[in-house]
Tab-separated table of N, CA, C and O in Angstrom:
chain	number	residue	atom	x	y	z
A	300	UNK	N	-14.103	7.927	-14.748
A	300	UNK	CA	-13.703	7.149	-13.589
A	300	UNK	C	-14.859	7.068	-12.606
A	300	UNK	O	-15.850	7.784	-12.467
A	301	UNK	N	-14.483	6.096	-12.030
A	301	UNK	CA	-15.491	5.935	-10.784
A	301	UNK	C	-15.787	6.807	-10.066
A	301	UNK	O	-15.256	7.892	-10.301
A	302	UNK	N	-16.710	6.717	-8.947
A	302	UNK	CA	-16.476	7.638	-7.561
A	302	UNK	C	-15.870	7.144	-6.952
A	302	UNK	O	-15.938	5.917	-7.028
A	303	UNK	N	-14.869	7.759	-5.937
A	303	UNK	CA	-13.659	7.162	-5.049
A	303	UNK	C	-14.383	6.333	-3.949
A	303	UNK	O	-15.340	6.840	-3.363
A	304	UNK	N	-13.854	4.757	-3.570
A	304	UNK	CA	-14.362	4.256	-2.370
A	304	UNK	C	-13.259	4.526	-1.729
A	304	UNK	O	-12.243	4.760	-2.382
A	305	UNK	N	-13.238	4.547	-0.302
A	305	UNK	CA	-12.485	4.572	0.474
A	305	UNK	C	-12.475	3.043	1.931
A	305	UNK	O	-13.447	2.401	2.332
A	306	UNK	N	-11.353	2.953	2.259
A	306	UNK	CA	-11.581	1.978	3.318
A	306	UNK	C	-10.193	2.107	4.178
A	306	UNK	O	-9.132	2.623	3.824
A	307	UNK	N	-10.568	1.412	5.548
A	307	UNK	CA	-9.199	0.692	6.157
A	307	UNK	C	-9.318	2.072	7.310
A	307	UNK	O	-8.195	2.406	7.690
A	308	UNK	N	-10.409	2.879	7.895
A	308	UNK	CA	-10.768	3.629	9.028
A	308	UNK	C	-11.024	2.892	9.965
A	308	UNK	O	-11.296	1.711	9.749
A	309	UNK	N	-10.999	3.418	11.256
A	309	UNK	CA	-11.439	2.876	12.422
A	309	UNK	C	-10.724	3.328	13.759
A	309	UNK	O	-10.014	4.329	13.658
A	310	UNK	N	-10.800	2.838	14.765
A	310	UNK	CA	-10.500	3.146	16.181
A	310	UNK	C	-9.415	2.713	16.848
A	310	UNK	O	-9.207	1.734	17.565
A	311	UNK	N	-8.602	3.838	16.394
A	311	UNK	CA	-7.143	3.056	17.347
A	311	UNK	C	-7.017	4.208	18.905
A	311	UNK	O	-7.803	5.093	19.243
A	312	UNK	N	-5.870	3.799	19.515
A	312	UNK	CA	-5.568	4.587	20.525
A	312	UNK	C	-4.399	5.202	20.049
A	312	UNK	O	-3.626	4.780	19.189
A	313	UNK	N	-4.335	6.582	20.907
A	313	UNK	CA	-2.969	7.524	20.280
A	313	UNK	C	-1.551	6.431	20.429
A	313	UNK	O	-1.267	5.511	21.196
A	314	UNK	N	-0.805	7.152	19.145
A	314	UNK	CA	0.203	5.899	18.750
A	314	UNK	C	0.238	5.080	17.911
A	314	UNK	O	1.232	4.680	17.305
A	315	UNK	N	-0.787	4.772	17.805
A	315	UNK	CA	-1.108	3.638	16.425
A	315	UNK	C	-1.186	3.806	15.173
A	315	UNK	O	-0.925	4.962	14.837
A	316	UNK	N	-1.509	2.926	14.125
A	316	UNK	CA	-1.350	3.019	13.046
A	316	UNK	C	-2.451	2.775	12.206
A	316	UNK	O	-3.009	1.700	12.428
A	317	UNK	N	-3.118	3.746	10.934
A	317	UNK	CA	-4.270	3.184	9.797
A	317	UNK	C	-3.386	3.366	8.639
A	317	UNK	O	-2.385	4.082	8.589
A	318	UNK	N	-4.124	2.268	7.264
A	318	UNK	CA	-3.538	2.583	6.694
A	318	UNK	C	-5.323	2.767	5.793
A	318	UNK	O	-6.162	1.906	5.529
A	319	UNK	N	-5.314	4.258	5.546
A	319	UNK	CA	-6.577	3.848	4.602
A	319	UNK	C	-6.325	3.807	3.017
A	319	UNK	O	-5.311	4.316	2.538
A	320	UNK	N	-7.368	3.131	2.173
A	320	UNK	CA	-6.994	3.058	1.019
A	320	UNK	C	-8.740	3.675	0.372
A	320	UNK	O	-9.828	3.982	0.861
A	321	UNK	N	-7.946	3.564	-1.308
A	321	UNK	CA	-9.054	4.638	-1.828
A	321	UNK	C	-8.945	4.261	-3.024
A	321	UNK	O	-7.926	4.706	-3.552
A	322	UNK	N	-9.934	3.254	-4.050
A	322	UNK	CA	-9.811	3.067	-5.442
A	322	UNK	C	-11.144	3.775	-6.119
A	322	UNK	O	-12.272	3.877	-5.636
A	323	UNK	N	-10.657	4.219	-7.364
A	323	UNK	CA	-11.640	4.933	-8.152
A	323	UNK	C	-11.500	3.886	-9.379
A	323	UNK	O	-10.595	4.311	-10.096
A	324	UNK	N	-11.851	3.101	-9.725
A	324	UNK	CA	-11.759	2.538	-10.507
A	324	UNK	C	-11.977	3.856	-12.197
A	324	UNK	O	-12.712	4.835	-12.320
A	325	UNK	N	-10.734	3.083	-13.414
A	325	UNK	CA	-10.944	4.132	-14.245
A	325	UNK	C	-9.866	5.356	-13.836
A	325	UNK	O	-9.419	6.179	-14.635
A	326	UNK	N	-9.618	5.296	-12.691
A	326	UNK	CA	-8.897	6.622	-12.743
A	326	UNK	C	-7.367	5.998	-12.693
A	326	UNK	O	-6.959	4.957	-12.177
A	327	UNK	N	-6.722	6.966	-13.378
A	327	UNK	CA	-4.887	6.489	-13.908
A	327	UNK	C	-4.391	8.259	-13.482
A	327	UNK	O	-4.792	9.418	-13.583
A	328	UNK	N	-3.315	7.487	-12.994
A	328	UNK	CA	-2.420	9.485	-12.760
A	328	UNK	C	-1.535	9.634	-14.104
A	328	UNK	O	-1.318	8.796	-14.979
A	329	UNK	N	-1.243	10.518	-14.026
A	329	UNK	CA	-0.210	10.526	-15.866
A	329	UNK	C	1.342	11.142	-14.899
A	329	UNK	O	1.281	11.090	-13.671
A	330	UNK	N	1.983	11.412	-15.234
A	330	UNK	CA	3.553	12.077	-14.918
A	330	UNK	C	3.116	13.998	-14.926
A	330	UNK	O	3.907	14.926	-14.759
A	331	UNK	N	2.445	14.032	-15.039
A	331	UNK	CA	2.538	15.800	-14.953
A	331	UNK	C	1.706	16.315	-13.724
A	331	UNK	O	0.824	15.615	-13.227
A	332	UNK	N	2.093	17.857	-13.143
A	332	UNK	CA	0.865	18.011	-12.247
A	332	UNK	C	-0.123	18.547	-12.384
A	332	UNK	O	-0.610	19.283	-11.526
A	333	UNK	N	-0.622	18.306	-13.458
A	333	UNK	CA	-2.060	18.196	-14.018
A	333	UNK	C	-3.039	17.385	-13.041
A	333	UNK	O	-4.174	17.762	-12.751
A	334	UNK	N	-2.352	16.072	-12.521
A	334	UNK	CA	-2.814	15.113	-12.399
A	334	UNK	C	-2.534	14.639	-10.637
A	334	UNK	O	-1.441	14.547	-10.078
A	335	UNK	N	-3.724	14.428	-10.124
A	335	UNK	CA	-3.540	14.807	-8.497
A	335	UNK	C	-4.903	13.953	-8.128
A	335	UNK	O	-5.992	13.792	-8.679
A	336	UNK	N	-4.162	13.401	-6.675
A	336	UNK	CA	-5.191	12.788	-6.190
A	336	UNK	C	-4.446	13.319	-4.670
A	336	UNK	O	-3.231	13.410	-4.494
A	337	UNK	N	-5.732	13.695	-3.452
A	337	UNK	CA	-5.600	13.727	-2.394
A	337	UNK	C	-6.549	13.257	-0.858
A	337	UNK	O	-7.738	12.996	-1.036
A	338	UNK	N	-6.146	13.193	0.186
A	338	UNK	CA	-7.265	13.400	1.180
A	338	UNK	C	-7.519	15.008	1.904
A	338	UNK	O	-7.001	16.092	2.173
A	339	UNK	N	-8.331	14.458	1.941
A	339	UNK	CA	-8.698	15.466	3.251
A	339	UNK	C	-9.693	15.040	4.456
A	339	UNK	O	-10.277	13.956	4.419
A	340	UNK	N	-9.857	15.971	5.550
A	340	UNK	CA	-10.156	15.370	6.764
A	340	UNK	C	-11.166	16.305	7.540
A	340	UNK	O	-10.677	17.432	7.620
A	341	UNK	N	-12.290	16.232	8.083
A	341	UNK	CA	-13.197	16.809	8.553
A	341	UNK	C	-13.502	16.219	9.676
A	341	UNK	O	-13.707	15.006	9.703
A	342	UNK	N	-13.596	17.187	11.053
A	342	UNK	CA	-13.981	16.568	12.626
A	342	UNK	C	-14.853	17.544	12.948
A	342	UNK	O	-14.848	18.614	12.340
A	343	UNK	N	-15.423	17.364	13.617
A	343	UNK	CA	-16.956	17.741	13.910
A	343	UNK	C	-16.556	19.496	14.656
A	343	UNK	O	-15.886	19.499	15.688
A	344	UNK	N	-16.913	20.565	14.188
A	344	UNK	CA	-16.593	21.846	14.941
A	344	UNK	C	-15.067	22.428	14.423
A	344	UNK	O	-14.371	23.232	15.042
A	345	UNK	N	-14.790	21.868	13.274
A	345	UNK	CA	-13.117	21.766	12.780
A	345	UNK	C	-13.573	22.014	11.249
A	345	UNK	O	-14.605	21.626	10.702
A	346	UNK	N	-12.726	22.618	10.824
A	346	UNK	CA	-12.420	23.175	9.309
A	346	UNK	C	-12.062	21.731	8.635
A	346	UNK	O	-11.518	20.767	9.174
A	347	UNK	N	-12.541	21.875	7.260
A	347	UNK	CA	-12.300	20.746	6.038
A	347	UNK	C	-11.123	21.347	5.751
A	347	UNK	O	-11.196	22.489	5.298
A	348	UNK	N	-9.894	20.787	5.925
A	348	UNK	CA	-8.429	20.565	5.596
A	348	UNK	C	-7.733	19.417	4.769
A	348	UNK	O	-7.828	18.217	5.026
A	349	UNK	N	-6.928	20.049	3.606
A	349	UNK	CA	-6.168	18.993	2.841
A	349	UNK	C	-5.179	18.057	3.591
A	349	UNK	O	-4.041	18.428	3.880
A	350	UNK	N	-5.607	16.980	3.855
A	350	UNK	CA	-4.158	16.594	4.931
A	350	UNK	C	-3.144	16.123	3.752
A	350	UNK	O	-2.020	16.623	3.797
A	351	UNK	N	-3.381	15.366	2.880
A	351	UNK	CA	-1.905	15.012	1.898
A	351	UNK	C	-2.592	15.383	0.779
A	351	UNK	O	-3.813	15.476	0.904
A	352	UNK	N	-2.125	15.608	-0.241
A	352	UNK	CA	-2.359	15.439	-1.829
A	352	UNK	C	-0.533	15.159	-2.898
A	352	UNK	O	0.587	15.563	-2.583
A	353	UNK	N	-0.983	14.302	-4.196
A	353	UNK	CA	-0.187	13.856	-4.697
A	353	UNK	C	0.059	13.953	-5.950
A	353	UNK	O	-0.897	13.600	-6.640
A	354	UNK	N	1.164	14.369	-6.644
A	354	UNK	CA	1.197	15.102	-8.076
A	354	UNK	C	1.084	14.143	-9.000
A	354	UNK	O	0.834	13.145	-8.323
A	355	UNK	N	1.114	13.784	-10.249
A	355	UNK	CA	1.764	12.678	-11.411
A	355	UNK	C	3.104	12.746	-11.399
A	355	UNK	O	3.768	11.712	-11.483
A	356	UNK	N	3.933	14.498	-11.249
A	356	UNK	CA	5.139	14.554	-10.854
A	356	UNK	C	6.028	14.078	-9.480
A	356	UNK	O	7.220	14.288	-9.256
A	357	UNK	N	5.270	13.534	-8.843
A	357	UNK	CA	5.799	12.741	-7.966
A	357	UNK	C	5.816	14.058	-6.652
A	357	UNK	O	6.392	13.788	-5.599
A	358	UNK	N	5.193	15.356	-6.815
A	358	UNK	CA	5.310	16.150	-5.919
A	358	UNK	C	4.395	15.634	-4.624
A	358	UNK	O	3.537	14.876	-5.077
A	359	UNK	N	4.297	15.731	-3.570
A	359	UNK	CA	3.633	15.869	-2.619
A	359	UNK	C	3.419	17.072	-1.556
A	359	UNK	O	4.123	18.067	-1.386
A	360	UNK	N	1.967	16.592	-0.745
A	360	UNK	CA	1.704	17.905	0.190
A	360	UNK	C	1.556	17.368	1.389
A	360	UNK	O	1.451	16.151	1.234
A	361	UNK	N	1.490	17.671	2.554
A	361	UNK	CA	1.439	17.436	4.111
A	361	UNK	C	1.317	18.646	4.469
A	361	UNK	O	2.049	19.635	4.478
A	362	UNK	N	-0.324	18.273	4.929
A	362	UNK	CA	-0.279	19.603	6.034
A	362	UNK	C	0.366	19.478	7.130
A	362	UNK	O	0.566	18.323	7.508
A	363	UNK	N	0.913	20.678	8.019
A	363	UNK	CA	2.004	20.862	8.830
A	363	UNK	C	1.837	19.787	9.885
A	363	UNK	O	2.861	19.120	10.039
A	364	UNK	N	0.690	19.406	10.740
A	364	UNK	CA	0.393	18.706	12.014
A	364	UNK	C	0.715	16.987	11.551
A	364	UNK	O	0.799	16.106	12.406
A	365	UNK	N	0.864	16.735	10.132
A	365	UNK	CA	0.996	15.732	10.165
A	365	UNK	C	2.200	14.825	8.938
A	365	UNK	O	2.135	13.633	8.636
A	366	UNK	N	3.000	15.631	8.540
A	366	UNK	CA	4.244	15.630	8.035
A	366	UNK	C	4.984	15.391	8.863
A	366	UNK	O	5.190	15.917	9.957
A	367	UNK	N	5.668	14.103	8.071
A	367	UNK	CA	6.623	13.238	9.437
A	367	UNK	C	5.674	11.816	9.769
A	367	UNK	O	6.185	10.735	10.061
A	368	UNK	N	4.511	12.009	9.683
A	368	UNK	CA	3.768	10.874	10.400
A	368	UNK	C	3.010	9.941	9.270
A	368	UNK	O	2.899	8.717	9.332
A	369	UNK	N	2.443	10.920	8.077
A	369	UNK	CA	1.561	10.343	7.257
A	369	UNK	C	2.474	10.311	6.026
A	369	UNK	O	3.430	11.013	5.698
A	370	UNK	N	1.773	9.107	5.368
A	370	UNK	CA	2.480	9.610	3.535
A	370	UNK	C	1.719	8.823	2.615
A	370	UNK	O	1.232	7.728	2.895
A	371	UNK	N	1.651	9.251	1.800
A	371	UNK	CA	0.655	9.419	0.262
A	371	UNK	C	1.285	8.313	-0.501
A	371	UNK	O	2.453	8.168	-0.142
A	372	UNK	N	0.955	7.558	-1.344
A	372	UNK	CA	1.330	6.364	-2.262
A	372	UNK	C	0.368	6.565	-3.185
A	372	UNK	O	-0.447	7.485	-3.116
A	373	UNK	N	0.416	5.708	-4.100
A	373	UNK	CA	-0.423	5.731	-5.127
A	373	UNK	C	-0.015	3.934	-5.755
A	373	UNK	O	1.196	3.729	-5.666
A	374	UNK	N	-0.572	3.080	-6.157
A	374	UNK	CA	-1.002	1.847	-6.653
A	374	UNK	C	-1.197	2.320	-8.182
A	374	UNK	O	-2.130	1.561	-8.442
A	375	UNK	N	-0.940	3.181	-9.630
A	375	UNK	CA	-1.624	3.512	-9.995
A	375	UNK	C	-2.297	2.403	-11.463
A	375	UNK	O	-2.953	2.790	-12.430
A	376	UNK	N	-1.815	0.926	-11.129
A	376	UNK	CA	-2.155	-0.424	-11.854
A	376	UNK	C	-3.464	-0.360	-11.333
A	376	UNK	O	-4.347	-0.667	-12.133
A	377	UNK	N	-3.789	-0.061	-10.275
A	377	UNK	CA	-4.875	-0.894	-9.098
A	377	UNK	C	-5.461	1.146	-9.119
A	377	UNK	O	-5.433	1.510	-7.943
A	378	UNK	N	-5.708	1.809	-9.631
A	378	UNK	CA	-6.302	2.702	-9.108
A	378	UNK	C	-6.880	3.088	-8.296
A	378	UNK	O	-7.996	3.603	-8.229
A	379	UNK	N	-5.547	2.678	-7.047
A	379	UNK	CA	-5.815	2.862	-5.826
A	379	UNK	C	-4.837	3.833	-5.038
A	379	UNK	O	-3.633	3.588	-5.107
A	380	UNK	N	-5.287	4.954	-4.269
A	380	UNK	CA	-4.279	5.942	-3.433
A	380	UNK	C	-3.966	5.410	-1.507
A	380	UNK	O	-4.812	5.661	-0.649
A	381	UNK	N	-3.315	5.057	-1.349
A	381	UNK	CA	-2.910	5.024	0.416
A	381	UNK	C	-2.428	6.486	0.855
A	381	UNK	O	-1.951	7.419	0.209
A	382	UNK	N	-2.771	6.302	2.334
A	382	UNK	CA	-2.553	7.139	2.963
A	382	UNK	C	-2.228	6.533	4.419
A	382	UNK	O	-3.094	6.289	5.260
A	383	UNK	N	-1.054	6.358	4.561
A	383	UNK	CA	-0.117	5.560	5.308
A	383	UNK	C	-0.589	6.628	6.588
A	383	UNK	O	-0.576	7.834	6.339
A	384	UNK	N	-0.926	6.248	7.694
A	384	UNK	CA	-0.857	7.285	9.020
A	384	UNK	C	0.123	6.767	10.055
A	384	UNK	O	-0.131	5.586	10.294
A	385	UNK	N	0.767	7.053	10.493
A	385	UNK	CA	1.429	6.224	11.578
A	385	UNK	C	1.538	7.269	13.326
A	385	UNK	O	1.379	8.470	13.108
A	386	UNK	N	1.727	6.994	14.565
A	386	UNK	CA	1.971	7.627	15.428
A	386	UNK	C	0.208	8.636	15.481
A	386	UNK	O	0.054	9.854	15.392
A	387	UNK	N	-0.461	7.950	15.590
A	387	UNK	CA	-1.620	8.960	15.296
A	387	UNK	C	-1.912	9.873	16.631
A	387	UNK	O	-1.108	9.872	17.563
A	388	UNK	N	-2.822	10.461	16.652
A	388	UNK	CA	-2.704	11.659	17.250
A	388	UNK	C	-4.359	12.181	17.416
A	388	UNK	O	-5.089	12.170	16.426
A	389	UNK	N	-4.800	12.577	18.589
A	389	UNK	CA	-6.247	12.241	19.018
A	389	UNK	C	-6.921	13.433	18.292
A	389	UNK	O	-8.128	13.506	18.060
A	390	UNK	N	-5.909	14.435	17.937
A	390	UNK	CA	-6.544	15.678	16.553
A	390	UNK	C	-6.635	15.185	15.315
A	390	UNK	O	-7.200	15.970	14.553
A	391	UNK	N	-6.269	14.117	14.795
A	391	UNK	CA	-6.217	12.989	13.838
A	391	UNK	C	-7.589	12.416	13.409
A	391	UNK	O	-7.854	11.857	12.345
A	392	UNK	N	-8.663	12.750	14.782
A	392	UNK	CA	-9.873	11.998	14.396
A	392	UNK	C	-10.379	13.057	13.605
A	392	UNK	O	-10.262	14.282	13.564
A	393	UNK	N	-11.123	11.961	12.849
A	393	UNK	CA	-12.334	12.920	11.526
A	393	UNK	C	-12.424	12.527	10.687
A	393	UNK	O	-11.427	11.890	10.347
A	394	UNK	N	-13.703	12.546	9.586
A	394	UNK	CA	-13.702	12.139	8.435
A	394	UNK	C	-13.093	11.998	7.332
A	394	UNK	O	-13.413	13.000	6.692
A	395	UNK	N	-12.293	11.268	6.597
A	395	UNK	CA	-11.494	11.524	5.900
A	395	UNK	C	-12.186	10.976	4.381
A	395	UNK	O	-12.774	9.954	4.028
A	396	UNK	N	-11.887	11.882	3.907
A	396	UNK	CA	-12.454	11.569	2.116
A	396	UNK	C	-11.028	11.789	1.002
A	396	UNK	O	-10.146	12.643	1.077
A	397	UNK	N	-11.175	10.859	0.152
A	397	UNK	CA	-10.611	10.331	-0.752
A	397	UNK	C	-10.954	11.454	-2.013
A	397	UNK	O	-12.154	11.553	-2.269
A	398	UNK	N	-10.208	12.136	-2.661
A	398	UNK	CA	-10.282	13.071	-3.948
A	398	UNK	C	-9.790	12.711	-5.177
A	398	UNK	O	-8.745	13.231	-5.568
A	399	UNK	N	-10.429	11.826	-5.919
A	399	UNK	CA	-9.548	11.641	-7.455
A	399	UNK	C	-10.265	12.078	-8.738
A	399	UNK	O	-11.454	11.853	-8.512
A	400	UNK	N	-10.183	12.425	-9.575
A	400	UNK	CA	-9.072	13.123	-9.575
A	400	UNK	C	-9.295	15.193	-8.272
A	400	UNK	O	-10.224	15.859	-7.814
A	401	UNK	N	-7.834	15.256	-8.298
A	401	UNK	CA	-8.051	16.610	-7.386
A	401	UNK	C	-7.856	17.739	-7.698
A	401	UNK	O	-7.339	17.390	-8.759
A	402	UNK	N	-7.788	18.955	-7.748
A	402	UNK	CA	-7.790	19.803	-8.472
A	402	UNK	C	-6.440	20.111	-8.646
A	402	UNK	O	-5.755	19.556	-7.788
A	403	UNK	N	-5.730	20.861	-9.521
A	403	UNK	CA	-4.142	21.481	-9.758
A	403	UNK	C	-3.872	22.383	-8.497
A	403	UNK	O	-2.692	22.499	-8.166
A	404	UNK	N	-4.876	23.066	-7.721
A	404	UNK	CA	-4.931	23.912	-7.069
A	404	UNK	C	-5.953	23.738	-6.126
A	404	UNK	O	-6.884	24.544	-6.123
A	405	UNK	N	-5.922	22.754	-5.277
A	405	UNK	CA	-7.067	22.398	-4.581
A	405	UNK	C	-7.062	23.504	-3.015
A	405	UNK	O	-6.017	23.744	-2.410
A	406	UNK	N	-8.316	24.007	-2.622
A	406	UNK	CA	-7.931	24.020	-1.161
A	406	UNK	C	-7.864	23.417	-0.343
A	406	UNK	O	-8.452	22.343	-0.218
A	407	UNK	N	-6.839	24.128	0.776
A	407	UNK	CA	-6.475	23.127	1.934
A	407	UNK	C	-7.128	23.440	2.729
A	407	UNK	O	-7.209	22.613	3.638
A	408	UNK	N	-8.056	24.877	2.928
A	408	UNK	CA	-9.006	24.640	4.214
A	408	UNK	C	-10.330	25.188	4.123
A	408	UNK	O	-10.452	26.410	4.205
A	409	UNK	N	-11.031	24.681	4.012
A	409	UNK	CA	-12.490	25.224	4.315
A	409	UNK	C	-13.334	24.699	4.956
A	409	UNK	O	-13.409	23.471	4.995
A	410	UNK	N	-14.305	25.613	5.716
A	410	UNK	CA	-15.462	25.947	6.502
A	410	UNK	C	-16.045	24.414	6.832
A	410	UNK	O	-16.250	23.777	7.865
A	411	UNK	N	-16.191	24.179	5.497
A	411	UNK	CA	-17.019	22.148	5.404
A	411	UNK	C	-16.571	21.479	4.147
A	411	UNK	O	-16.342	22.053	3.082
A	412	UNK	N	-16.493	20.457	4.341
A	412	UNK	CA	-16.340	19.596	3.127
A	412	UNK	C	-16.817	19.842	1.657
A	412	UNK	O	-16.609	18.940	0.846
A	413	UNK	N	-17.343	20.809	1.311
A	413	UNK	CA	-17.725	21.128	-0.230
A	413	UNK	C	-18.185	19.928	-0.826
A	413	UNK	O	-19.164	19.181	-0.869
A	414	UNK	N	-17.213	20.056	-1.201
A	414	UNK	CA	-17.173	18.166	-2.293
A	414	UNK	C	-17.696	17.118	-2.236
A	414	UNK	O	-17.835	16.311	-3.156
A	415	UNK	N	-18.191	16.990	-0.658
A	415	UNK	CA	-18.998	15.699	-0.588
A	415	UNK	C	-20.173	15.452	-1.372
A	415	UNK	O	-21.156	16.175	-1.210
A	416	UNK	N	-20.185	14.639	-2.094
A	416	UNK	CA	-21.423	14.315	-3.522
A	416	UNK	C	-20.985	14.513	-4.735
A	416	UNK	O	-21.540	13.840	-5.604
A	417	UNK	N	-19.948	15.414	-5.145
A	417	UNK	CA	-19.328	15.563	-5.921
A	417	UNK	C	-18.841	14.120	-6.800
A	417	UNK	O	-18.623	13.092	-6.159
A	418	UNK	N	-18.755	14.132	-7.666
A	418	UNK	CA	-18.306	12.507	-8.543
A	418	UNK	C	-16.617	11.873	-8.466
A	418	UNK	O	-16.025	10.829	-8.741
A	419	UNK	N	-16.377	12.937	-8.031
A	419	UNK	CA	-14.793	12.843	-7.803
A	419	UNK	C	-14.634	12.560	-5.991
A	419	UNK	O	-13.527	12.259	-5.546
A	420	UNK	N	-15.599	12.667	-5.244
A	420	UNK	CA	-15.144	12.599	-3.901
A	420	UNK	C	-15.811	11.685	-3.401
A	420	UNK	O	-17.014	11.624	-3.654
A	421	UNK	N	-15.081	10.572	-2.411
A	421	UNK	CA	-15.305	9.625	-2.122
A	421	UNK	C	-16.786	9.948	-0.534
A	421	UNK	O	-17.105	10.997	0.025
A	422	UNK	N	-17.240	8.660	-0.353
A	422	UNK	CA	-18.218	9.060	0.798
A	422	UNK	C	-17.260	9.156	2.502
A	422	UNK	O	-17.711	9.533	3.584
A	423	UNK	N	-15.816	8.649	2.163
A	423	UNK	CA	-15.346	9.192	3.686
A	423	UNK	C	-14.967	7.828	4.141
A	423	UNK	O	-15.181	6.803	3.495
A	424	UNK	N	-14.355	7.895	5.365
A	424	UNK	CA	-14.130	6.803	6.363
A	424	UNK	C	-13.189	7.180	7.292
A	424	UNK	O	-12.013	7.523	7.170
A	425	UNK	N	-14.304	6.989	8.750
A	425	UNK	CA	-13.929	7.499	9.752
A	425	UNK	C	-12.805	7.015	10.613
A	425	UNK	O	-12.533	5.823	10.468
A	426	UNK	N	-12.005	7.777	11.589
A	426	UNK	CA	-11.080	7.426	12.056
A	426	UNK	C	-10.935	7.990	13.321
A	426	UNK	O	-10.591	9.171	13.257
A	427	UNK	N	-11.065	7.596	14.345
A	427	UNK	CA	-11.063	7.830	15.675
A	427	UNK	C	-10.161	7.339	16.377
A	427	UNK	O	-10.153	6.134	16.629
A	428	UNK	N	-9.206	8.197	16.839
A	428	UNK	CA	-7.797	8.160	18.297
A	428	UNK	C	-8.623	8.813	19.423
A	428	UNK	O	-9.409	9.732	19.650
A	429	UNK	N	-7.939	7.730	20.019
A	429	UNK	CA	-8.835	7.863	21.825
A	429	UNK	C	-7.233	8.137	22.274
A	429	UNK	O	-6.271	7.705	21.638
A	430	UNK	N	-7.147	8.951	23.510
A	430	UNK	CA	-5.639	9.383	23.992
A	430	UNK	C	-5.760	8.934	25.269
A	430	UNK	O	-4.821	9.051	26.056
């Protein structure tokens, strides 16, 4: 599969809505949770955190600050993942990168982004709430 592009970041004010999207061309999810695609989100002085990830079993994850607000889709004709944000929230800003495929057991928080360059992780797209 491809490397993940990502798009559909940018500058809203608290309240508003992104919807970003993320195709890896080549990449297909199967029905088991083997098979996972997620984001995660990095702000400058802030820990690399899983904000959603998504099973083949249809399981999902939300980290706590944003369950209720965000949700995970998958396109998987169009090997493409959304990440619906809604009601955003000015802790909301930060880099967000696209993971396909993601690990069975990915972490949800570390120090920095790891992965960036990695063949599976997309280059990001930023998202900034002004409050």
């Amino acid at each position: 599969a491809a490397r993940p592009v990502e798009s559909g970041g940018g500058s809203v004010e608290a309240g508003g809505s992104l919807r970003l999207s993320c195709t890896a061309s080549g990449f297909t999810m199967d029905d088991s949770d083997y098979s996972n695609v997620g984001w995660y989100r990095q702000a400058p002085g802030k820990h690399c955190e899983l904000v959603s990830s998504l099973s083949g079993d249809g399981t999902t994850y939300y980290e706590d600050t944003v369950r209720g607000r965000f949700t995970i889709s998958l396109d998987n004709s169009k090997s493409t993942v959304f990440l619906e944000m809604n009601n955003l929230k000015s802790d909301d800003t930060g880099k967000y990168y696209c993971v396909a495929p993601l690990p069975r057991y990915p972490a949800r928080g570390t120090s920095s982004c790891v992965g960036v360059g990695r063949d599976n992780w997309g280059q990001g797209t930023q998202v900034t709430v002004s409050s």
